[in-house]
Short mmCIF file of C-alpha atoms and ligand atoms in Angstrom, two decimals:
data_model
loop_
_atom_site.label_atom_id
_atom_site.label_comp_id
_atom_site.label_asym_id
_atom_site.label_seq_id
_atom_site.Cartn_x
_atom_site.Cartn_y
_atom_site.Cartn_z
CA UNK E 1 41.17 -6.92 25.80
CA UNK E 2 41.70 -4.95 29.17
CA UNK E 3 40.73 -5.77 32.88
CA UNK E 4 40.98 -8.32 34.72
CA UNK E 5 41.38 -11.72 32.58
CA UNK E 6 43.66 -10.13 29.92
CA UNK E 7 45.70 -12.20 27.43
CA UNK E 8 49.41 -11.51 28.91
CA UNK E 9 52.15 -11.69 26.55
CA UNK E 10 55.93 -12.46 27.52
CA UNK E 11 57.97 -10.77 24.88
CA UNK E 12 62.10 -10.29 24.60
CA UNK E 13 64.95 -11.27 22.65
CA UNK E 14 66.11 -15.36 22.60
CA UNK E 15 67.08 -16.88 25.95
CA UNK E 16 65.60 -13.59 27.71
CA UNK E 17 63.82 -16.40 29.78
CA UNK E 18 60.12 -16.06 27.81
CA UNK E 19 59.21 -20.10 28.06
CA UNK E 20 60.30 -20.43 31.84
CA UNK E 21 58.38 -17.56 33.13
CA UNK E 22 55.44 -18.48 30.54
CA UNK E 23 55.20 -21.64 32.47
CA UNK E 24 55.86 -20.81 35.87
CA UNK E 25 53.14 -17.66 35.23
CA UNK E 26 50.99 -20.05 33.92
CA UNK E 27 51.23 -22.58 36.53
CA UNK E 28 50.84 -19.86 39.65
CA UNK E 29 47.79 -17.80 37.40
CA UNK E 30 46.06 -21.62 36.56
CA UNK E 31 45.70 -20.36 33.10
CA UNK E 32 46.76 -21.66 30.19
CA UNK E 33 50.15 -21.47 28.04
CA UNK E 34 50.33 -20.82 24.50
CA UNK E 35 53.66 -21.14 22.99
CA UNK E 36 53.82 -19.97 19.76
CA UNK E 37 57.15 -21.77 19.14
CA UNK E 38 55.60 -24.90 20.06
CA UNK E 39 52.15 -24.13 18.29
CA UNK E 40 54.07 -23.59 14.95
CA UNK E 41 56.14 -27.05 15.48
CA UNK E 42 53.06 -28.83 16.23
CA UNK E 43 51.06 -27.25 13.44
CA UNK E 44 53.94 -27.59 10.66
CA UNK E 45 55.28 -31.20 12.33
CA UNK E 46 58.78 -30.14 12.57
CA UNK E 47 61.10 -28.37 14.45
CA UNK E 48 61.71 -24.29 14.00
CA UNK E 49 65.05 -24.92 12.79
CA UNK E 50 63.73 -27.29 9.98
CA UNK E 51 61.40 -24.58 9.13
CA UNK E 52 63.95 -22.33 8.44
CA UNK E 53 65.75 -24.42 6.73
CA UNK E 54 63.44 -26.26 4.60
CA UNK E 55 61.39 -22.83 3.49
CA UNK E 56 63.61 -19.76 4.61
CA UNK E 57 62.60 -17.30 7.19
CA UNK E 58 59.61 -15.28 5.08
CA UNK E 59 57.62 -18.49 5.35
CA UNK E 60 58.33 -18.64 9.21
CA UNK E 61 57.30 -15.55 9.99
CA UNK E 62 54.43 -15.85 7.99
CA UNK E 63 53.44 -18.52 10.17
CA UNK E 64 54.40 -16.98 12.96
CA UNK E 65 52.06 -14.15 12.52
CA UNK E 66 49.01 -16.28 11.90
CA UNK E 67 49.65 -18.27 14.94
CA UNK E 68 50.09 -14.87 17.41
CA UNK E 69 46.83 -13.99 15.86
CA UNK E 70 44.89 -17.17 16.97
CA UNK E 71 46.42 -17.36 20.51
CA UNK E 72 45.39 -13.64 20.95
CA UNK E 73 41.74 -14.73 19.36
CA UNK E 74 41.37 -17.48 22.00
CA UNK E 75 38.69 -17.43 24.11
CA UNK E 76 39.91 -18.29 27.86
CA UNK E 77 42.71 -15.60 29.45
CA UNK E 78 46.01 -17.14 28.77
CA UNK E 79 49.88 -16.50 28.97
CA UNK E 80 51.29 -16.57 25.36
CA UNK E 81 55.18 -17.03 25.10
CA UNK E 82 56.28 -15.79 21.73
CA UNK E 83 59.51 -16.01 19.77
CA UNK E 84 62.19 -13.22 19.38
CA UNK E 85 60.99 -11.97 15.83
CA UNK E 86 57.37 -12.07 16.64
CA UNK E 87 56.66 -8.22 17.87
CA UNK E 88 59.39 -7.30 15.23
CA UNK E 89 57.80 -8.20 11.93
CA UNK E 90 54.05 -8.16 9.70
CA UNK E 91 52.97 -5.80 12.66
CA UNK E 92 52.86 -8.40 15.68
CA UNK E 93 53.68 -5.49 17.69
CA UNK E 94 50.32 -4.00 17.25
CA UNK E 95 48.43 -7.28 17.56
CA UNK E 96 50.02 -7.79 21.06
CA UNK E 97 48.71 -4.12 22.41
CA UNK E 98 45.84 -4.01 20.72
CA UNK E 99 44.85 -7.58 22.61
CA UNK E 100 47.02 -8.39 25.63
CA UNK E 101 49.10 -7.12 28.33
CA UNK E 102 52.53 -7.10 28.06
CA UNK E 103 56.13 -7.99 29.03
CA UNK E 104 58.83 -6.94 27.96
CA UNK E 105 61.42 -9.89 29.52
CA UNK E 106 64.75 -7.61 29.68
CA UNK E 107 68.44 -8.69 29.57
CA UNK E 108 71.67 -7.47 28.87
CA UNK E 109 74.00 -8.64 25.76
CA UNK E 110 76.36 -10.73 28.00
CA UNK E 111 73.49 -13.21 29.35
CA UNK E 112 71.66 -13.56 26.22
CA UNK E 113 75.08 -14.81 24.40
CA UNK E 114 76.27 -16.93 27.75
CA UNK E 115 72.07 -18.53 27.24
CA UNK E 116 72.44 -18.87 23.28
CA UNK E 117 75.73 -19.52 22.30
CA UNK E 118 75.76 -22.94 20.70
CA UNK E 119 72.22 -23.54 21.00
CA UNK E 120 71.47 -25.84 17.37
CA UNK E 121 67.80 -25.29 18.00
CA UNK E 122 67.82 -21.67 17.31
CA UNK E 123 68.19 -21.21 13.77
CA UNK E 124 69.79 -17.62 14.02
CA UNK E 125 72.16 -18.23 16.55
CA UNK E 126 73.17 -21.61 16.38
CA UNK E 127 75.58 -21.60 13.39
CA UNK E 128 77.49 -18.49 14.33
CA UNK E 129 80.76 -17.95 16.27
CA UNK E 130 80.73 -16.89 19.42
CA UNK E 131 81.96 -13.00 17.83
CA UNK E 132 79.56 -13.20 15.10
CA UNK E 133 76.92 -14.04 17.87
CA UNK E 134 78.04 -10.45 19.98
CA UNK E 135 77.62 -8.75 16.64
CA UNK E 136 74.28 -10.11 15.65
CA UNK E 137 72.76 -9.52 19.13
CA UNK E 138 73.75 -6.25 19.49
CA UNK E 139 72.55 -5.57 15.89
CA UNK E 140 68.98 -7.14 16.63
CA UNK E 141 68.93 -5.39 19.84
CA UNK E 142 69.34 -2.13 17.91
CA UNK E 143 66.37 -2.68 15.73
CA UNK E 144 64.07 -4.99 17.82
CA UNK E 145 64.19 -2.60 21.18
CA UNK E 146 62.23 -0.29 20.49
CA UNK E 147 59.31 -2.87 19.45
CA UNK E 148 60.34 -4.61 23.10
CA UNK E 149 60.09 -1.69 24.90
CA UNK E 150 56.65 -0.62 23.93
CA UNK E 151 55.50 -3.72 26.00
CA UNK E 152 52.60 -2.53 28.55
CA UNK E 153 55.69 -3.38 30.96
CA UNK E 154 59.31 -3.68 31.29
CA UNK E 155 60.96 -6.65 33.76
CA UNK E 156 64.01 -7.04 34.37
CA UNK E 157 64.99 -10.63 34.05
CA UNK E 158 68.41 -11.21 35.86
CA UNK E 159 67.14 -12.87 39.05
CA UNK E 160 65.51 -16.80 39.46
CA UNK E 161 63.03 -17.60 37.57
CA UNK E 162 60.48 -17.90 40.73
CA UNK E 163 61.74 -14.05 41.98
CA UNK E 164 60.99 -12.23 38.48
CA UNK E 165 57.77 -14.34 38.43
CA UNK E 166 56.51 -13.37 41.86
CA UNK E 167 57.51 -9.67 41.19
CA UNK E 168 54.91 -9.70 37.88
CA UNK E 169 52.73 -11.65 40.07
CA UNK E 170 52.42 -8.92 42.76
CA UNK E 171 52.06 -6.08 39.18
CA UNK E 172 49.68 -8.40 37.89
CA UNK E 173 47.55 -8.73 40.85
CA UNK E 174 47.70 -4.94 41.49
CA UNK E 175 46.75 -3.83 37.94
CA UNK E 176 43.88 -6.89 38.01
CA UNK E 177 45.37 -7.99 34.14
C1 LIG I 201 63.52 -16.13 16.75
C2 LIG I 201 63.35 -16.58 18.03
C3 LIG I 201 62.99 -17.97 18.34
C4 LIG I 201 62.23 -18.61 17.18
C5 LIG I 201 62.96 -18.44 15.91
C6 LIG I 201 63.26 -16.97 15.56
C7 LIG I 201 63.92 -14.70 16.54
O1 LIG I 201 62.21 -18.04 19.53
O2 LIG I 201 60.94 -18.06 17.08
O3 LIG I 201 64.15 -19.17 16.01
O4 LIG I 201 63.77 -14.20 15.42
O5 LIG I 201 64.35 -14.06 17.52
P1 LIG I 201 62.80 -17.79 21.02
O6 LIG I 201 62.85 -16.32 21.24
O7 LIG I 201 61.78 -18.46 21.89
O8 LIG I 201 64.13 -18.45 21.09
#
């Protein structure tokens, strides 16, 4: 898909900030949000973490694949919020530029541990120390970037919600996506 009316997809590690800007974009574009998280919960009727606990992570991103692939088949334009994993594994990477825009939502280690640390609801972060959780984010980071980085476009997502989404705003209005 390419012009104006593109799927745009907000991609990025955990807690980089993908379901707040997904909403806000959403909201200030008037087109709809597809969360993939949320699609799979509704879909399976039960929570992510249950999911990985109840049939192990192969399952999941099984799931998780099929479920990119619909929101990028859907019809009307919309902003699609996926998880972490979903660029990373059975080729969502190449789904997402073969049919959308995208974002790449970049932060540094330090925010993405202050945002995660403790957080039950993520089933690869929520179990682990507060070391363990530097080590395995800096170890994902290593082998997820470079799928994050071949977004259409990189953001850096430090500031307030409302400034990062009015500086895509003004690149998505510019670029007619
Ligand atoms: C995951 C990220 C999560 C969720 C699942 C796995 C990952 O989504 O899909 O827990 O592998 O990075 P968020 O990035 O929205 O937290």
């Amino acid at each position: 898909m390419s012009g104006k009316g593109s799927h745009i997809v907000l991609i990025g590690f955990m807690g980089s900030g993908k379901s707040t800007i997904g909403k806000l974009l959403s909201t200030h574009l008037k087109r709809p949000l597809i969360d993939t998280d949320l699609e799979i919960e509704k879909s399976e009727g039960r929570s992510i973490a249950d999911i990985f606990e109840q049939e192990g992570e192969v399952y999941f991103r099984k799931i998780e694949s099929k479920t990119l692939q619909d929101a990028l088949q859907s019809k009307e334009a919309a902003i699609i919020s996926v998880g972490g994993g979903a660029p990373c594994f059975l080729q969502g990477i190449s789904y997402i530029k073969k049919y959308s825009f995208s974002f790449y939502l970049k932060v540094g280690r330090s925010v993405l541990l202050r945002r995660i640390n403790g957080d039950k609801s993520r089933p690869l972060a929520g179990d682990k120390t507060k070391s363990e959780l530097k080590q395995f984010i800096d170890k994902s980071l290593r082998e997820r970037e470079k799928f994050y980085k071949s977004a259409n476009q990189t953001i850096l997502a430090y500031d307030q919600p409302e400034m990062i989404v009015k500086r895509m705003l003004k690149y998505i209005d510019k670029e007619q996506i």
